[in-house]
Short mmCIF file of C-alpha atoms and ligand atoms in Angstrom, two decimals:
data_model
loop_
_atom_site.label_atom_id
_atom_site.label_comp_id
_atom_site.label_asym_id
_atom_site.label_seq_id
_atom_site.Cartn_x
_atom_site.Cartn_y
_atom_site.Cartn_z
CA UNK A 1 66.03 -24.89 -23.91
CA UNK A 2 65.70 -26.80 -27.06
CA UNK A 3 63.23 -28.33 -29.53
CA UNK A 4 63.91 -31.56 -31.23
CA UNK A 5 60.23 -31.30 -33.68
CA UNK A 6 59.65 -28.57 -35.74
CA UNK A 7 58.28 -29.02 -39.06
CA UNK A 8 58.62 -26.12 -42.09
CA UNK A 9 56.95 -25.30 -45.42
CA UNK A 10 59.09 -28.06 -46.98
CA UNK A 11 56.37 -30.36 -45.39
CA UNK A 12 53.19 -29.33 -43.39
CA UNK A 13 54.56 -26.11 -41.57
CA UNK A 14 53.98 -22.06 -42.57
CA UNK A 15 57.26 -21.08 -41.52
CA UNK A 16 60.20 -21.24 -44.52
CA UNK A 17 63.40 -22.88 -42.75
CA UNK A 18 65.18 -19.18 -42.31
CA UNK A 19 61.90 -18.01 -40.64
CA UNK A 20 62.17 -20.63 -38.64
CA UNK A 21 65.61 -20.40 -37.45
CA UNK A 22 65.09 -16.75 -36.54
CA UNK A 23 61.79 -17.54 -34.62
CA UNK A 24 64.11 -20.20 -32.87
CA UNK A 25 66.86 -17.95 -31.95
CA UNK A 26 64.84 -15.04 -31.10
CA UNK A 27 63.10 -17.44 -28.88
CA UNK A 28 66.57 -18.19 -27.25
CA UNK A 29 66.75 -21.55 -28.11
CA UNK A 30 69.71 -23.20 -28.12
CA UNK A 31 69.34 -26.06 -30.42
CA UNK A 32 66.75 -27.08 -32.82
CA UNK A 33 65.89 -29.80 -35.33
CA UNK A 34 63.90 -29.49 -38.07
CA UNK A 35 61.81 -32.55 -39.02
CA UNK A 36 60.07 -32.20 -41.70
CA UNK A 37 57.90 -35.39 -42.73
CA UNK A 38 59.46 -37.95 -44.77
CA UNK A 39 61.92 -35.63 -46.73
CA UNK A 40 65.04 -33.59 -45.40
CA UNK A 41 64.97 -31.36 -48.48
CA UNK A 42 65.06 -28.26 -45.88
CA UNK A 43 67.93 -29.41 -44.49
CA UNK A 44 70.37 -27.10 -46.57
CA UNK A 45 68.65 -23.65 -46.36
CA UNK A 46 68.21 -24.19 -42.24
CA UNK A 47 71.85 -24.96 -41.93
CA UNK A 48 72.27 -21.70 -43.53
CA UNK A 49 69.90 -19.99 -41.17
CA UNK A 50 71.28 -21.52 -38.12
CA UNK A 51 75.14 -20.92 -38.81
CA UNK A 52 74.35 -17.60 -39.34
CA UNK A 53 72.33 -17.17 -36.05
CA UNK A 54 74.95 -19.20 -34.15
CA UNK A 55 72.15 -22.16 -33.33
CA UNK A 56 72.90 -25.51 -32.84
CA UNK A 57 70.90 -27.37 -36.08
CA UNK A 58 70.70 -31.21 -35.57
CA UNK A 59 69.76 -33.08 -38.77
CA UNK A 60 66.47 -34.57 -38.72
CA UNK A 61 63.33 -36.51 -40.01
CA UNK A 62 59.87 -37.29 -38.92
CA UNK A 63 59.25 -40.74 -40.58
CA UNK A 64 55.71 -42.11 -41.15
CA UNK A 65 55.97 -46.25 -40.66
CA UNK A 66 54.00 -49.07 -39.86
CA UNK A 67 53.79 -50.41 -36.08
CA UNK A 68 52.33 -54.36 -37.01
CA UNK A 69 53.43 -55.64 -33.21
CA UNK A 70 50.70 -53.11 -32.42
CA UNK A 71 47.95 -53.19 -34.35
CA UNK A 72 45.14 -50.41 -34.21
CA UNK A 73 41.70 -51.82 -33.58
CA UNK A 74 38.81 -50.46 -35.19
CA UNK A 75 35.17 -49.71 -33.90
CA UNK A 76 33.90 -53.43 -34.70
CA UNK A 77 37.09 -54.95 -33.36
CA UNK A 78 38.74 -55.49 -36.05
CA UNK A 79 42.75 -54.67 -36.44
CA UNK A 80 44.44 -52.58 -38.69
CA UNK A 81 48.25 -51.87 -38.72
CA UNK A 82 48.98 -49.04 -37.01
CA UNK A 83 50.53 -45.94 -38.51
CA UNK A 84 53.53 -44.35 -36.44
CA UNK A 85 55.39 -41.35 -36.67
CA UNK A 86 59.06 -41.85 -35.53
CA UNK A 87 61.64 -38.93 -35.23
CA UNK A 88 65.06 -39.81 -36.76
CA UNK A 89 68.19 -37.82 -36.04
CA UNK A 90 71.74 -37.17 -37.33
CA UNK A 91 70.25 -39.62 -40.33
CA UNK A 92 72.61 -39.40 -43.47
CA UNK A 93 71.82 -36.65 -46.00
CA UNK A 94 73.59 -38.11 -49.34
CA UNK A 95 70.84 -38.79 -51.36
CA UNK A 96 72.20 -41.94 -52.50
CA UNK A 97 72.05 -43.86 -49.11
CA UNK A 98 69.56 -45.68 -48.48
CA UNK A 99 67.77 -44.25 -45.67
CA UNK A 100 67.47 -41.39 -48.11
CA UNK A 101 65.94 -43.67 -50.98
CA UNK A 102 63.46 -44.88 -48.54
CA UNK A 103 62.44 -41.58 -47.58
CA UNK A 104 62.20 -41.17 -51.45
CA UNK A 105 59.69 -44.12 -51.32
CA UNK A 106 57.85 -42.73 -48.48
CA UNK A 107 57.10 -39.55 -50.51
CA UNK A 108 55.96 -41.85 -53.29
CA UNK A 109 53.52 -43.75 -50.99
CA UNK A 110 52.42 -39.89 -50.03
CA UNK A 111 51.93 -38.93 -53.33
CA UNK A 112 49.79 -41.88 -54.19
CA UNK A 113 47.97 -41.32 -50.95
CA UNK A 114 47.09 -37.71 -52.10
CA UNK A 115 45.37 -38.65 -55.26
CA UNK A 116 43.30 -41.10 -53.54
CA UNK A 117 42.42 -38.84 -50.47
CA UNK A 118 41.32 -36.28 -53.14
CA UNK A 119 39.05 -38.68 -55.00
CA UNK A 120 37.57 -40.28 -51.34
CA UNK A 121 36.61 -36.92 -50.33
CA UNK A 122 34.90 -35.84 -53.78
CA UNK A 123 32.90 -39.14 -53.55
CA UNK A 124 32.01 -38.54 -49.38
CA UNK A 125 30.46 -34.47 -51.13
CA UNK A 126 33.97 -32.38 -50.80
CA UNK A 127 33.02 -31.57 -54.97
CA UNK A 128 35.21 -29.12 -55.41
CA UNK A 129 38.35 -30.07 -53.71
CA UNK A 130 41.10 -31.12 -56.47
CA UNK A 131 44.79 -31.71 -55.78
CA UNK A 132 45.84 -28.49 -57.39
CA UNK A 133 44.05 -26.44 -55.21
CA UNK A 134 45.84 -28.57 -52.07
CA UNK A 135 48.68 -28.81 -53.55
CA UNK A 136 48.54 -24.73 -54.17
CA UNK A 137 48.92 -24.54 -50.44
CA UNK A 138 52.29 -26.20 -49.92
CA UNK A 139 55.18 -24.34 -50.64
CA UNK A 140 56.64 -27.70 -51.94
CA UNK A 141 54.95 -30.62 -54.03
CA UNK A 142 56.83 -33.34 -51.89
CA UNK A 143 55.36 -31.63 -48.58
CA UNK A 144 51.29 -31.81 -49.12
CA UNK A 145 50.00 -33.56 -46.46
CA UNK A 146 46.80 -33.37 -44.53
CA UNK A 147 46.87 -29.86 -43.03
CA UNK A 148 46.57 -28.98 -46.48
CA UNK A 149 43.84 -30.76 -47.39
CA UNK A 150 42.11 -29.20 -43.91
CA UNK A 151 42.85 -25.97 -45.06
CA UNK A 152 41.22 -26.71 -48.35
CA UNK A 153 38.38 -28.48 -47.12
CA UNK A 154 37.38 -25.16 -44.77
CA UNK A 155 37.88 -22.88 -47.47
CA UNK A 156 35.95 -24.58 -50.85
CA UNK A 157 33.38 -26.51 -48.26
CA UNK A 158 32.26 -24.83 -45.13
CA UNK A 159 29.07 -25.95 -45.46
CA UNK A 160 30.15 -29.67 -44.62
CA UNK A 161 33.01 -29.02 -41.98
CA UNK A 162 31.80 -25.09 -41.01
CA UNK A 163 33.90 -22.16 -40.15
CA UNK A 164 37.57 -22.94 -39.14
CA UNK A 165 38.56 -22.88 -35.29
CA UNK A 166 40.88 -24.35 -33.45
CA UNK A 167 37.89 -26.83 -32.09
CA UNK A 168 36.53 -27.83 -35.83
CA UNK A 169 40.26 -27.94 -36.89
CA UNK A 170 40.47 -30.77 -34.66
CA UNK A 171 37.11 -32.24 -35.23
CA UNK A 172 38.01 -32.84 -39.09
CA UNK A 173 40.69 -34.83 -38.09
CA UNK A 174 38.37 -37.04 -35.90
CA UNK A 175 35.79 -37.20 -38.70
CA UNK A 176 37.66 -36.92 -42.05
CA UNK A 177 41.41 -37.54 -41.90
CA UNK A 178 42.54 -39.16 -38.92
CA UNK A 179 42.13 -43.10 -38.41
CA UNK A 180 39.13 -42.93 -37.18
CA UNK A 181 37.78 -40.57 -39.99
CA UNK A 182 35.83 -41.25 -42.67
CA UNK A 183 37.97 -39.88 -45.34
CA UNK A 184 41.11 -41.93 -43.82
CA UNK A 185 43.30 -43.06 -46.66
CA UNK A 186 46.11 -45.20 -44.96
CA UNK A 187 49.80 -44.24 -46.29
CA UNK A 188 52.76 -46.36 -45.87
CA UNK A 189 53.50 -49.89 -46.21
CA UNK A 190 56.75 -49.40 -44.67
CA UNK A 191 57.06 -50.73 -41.20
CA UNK A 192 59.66 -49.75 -38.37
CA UNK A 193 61.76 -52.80 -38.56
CA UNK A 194 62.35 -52.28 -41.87
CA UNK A 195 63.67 -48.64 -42.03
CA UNK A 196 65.83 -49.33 -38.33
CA UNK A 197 67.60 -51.75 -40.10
CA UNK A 198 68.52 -49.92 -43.19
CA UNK A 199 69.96 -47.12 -41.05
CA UNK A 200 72.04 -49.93 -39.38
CA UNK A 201 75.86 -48.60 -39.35
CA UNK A 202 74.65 -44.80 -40.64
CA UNK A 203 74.87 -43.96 -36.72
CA UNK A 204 70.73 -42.29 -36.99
CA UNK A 205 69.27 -42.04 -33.90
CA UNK A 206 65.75 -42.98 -33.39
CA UNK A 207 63.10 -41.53 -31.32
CA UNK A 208 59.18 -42.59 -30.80
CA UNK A 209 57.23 -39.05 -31.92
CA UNK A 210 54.46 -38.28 -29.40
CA UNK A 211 54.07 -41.38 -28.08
CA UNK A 212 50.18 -40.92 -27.03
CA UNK A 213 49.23 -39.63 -29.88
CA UNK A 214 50.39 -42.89 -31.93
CA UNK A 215 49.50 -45.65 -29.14
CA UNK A 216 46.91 -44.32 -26.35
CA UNK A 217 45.01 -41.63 -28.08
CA UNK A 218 42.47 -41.58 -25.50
CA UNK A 219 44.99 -41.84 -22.43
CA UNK A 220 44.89 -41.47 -19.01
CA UNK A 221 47.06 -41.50 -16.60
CA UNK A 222 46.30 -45.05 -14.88
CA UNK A 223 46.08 -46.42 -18.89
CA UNK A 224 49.55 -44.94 -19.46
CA UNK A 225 50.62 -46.96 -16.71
CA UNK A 226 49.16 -50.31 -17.60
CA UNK A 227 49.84 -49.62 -21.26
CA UNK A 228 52.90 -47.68 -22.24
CA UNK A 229 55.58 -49.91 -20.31
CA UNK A 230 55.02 -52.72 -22.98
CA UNK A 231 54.82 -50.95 -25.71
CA UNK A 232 58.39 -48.90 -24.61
CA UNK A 233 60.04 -52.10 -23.89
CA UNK A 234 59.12 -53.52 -27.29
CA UNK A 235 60.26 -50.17 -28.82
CA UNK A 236 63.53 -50.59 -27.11
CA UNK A 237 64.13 -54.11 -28.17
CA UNK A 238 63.62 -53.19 -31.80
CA UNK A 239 66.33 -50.36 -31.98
CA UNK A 240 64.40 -47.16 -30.85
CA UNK A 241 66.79 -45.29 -28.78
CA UNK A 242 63.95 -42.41 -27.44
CA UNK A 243 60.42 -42.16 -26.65
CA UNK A 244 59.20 -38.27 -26.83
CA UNK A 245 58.60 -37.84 -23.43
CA UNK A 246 58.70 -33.79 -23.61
CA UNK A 247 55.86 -33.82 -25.88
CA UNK A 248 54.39 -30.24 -26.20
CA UNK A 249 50.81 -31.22 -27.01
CA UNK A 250 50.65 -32.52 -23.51
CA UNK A 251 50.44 -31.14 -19.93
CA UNK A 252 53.41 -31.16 -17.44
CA UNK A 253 51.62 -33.85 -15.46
CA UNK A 254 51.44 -36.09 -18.20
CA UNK A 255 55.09 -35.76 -19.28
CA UNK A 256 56.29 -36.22 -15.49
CA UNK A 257 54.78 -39.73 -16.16
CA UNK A 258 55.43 -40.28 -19.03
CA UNK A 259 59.40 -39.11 -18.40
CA UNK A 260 59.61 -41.34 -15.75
CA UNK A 261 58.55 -44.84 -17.71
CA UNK A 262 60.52 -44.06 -20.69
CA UNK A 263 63.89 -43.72 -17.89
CA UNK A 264 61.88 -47.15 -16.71
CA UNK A 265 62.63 -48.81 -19.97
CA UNK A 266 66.04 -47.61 -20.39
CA UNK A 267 64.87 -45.44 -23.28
CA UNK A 268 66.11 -41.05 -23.35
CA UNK A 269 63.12 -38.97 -22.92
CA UNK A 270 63.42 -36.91 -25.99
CA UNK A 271 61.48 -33.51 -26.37
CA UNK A 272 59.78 -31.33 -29.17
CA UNK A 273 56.78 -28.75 -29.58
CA UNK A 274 55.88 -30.26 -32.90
CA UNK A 275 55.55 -26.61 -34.04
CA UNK A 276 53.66 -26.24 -37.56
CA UNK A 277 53.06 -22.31 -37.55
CA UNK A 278 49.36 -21.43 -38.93
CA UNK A 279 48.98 -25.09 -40.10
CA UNK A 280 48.76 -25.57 -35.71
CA UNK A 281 48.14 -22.27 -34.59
CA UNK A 282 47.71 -23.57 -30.92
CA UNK A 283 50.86 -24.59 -30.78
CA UNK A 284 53.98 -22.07 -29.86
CA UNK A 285 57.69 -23.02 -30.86
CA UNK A 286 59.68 -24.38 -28.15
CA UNK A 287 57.16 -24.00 -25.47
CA UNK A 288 54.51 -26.02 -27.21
CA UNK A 289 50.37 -26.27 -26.69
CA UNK A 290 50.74 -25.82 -22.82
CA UNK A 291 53.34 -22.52 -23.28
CA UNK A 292 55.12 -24.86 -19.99
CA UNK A 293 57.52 -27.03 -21.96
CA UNK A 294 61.02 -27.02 -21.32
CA UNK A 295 63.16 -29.89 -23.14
CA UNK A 296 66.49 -30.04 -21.03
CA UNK A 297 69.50 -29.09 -23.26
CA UNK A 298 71.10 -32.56 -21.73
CA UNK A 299 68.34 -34.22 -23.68
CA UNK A 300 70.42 -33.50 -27.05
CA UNK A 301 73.99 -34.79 -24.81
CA UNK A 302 72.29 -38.53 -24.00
CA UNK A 303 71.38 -38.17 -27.89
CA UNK A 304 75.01 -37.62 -29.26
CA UNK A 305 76.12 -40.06 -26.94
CA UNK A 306 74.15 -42.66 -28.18
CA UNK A 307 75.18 -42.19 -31.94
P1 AMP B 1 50.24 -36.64 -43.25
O1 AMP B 1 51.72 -36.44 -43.12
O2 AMP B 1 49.71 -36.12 -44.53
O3 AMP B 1 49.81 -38.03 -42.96
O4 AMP B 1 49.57 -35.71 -42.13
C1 AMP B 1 50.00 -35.80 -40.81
C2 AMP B 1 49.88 -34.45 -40.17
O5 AMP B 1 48.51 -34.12 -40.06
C3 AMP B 1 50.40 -34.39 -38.76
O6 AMP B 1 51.78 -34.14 -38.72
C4 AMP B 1 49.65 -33.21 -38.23
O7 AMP B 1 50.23 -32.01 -38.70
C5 AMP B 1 48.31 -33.37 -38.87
N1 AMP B 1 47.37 -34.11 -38.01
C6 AMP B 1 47.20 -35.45 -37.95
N2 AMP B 1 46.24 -35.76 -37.05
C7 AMP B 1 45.82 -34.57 -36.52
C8 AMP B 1 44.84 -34.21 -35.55
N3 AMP B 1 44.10 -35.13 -34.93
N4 AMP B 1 44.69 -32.89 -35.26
C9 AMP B 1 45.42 -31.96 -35.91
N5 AMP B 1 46.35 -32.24 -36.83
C10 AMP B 1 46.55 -33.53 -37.14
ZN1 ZN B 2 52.67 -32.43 -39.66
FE1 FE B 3 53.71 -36.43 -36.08
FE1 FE B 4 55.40 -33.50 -36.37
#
């Protein structure tokens, strides 16, 4: 078994990189990649971790980009570009290439984000939310992201978004942060074409995170049908290797399918639990939301392969 999304407290996880890595190994994984958003800054300590635990550690990224061929349409119709988050793997680390610069943009654009996600939410009634007290809850400046502001706006504000569960976790996402919130500051202005062909030569492999979550949020299975072959075919054609098939947020069923049309479209059905620790506390390393996922260790073979 491994799992090829993971995410630490270098971006929006709980678990430090050396936590992780023993989670992961007592777990019996054999392989892991940590993909922290926009930033490989935990690359160093898990290497650590994992040579010492005798796992497999492949280098890794979870890249927030723009998806203009798809465009996101709003409740009166109109479009908006669509944000994406794309996995990228053995990606080069120096900080002087430039992949890495335009990660270093990317945490820029989330910076600048942050401040204006803080000052939306003061003017929407979240008065005493500030950046230092989100910020306080990342255990690295370049890694606040949302979860932190959820976990802020629970604690200074419960009598807007109420006592934290897993269910009103969500629900802030659907009516704050997410696209479709009211709070929803968009991010990046960088768009998948343009990071692909900066890694051009660098031999990163790309892979489309959770799929549903960034094209069909409201799937099912006879819309994954009609919908998902285009959108995998265009993915293909503009020099994304994998689709995350394996997703853990999803049942067996709907990985079966969606398995079968990424092997349609000549794309590797890559695999991940998207584990945060108490930033997604319904979702368990490795095994993911449903506790059934299994990502093939072949998965990672087709991935090397296709360096
Ligand atoms: P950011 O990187 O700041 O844009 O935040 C993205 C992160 O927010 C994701 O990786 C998830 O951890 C979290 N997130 C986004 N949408 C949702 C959602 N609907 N439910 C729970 N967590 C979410
Ligand atoms: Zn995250
Ligand atoms: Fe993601
Ligand atoms: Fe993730």
């Amino acid at each position: 078994m491994i799992d090829l999304h993971t995410h630490s407290n270098f971006s929006d996880g709980s678990d430090s990189p050396a936590q992780l890595a023993t989670r992961a190994h007592d777990l019996g994984l054999r392989a892991i990649s940590l993909t922290d958003h926009d930033t490989t800054a935990s690359h160093d300590q898990m290497a650590e971790a994992c040579e010492r635990l005798d796992l497999e550690l492949i280098a890794g990224v979870e890249i927030s980009l723009l998806d203009n061929t798809f465009p996101r349409r709003g409740g009166g119709g109109e479009s908006f570009a669509r944000g994406v988050h794309v996995l990228a793997y053995f990606l080069p680390l120096e900080p002087e290439h430039p992949v890495q610069q335009l990660l270093a943009r990317l945490r820029r654009e989330r910076a600048e984000r942050n401040a204006r996600l803080v000052r939306r939410l003061n003017e929407l009634g979240f008065e005493r939310l500030t950046l230092e007290n989100v910020s306080a809850r990342a255990a690295h400046a370049e890694g606040v992201g949302r979860p932190h502001f959820a976990a802020a706006m629970f604690e200074l504000h419960p009598e807007i978004v109420g006592e934290r569960t897993g269910e009103s976790w969500s629900r802030l996402f659907v009516d704050w942060l997410g696209s479709t919130g009211r709070a929803y500051v968009a991010k990046t202005t960088l768009t998948l074409e343009e990071f692909v062909a900066v890694a051009q030569g660098s031999r990163t492999v790309f892979s489309l995170a959770h799929p549903l979550l960034n094209y069909l949020p409201e799937y099912s299975a006879a819309s994954i049908e009609t919908e998902m072959p285009a959108i995998l075919d265009s993915l293909r054609q503009r020099g994304v290797a994998g689709v995350e098939a394996y997703y853990g947020g999803t049942t067996a069923a709907t990985r079966a399918l969606m398995v079968k049309l990424t092997r349609d479209a000549g794309l590797i059905p890559t695999g991940g639990s998207d584990y945060h620790g108490l930033f997604k506390q319904d979702v368990s390393l490795g095994v993911g939301h449903s506790g059934d996922l299994r990502v093939p260790d072949e998965i990672l073979d087709e991935l090397k392969a296709a360096r």
